[in-house]
Coordinates of C-alpha atoms in Angstrom, one line a residue:
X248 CA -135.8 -139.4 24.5
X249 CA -133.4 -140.2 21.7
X250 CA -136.6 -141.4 19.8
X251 CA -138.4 -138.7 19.9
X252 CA -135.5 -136.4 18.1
X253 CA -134.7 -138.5 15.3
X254 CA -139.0 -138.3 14.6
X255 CA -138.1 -134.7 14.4
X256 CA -135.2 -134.8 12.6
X257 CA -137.1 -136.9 9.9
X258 CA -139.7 -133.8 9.4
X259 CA -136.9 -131.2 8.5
X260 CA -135.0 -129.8 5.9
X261 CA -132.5 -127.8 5.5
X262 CA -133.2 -124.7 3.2
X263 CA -131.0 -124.6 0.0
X264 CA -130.3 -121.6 -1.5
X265 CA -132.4 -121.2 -4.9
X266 CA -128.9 -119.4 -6.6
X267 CA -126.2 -121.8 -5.6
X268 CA -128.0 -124.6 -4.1
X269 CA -126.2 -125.3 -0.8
X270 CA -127.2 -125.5 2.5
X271 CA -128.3 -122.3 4.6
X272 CA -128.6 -121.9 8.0
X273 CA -132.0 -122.4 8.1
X274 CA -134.1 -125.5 8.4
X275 CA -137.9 -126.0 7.9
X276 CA -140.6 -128.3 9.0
X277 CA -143.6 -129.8 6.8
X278 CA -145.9 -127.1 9.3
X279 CA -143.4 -124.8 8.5
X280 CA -144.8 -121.7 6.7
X281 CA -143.1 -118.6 5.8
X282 CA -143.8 -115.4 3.5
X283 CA -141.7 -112.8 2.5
X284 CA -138.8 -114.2 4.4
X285 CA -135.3 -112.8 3.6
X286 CA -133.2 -115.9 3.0
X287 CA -129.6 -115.2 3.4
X288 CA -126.6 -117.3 1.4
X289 CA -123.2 -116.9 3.5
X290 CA -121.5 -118.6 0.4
X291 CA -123.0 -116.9 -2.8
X292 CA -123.4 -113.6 -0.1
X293 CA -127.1 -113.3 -1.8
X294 CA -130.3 -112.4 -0.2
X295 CA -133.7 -114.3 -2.0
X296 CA -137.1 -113.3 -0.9
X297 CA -139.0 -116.8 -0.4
X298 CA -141.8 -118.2 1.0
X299 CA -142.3 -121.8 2.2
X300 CA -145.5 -124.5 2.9
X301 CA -145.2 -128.0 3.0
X302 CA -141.8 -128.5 2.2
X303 CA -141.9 -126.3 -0.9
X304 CA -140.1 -123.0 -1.9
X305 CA -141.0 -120.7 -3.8
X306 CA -138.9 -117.7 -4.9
X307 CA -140.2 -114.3 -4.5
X308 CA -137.5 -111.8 -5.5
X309 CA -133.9 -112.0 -5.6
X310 CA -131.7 -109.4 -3.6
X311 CA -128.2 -108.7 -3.8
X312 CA -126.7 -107.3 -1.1
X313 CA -123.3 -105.0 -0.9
X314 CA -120.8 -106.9 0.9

């Protein structure tokens, strides 16, 4: 079984977030597709509109939000 989650492990990423570029909470697969997802920062406390498709980011809008 071990096999089988290092396969996986080798297909993700973790999401980096396009202001500070560190690590978010979020990880994506190459299948992995997302549009107008709210990515959150807990570091830089910024929210970036993105969407994602093989592997690739792409930055929609930047929000700030009121912490």
């Amino acid at each position: 079984m071990q096999g089988v989650r290092e396969i996986i492990m080798d297909k993700t990423q973790w999401i980096r977030c396009p202001v500070c570029g560190n690590k978010t909470r979020n990880r994506f697969r190459k299948d992995t597709i997302l549009k107008n997802y709210p990515l959150y920062c807990p570091k830089c406390r910024q929210e970036t509109l993105i969407e994602a498709k093989n592997l690739q980011i792409r930055v929609i809008n930047r929000l700030e939000i009121e912490a």
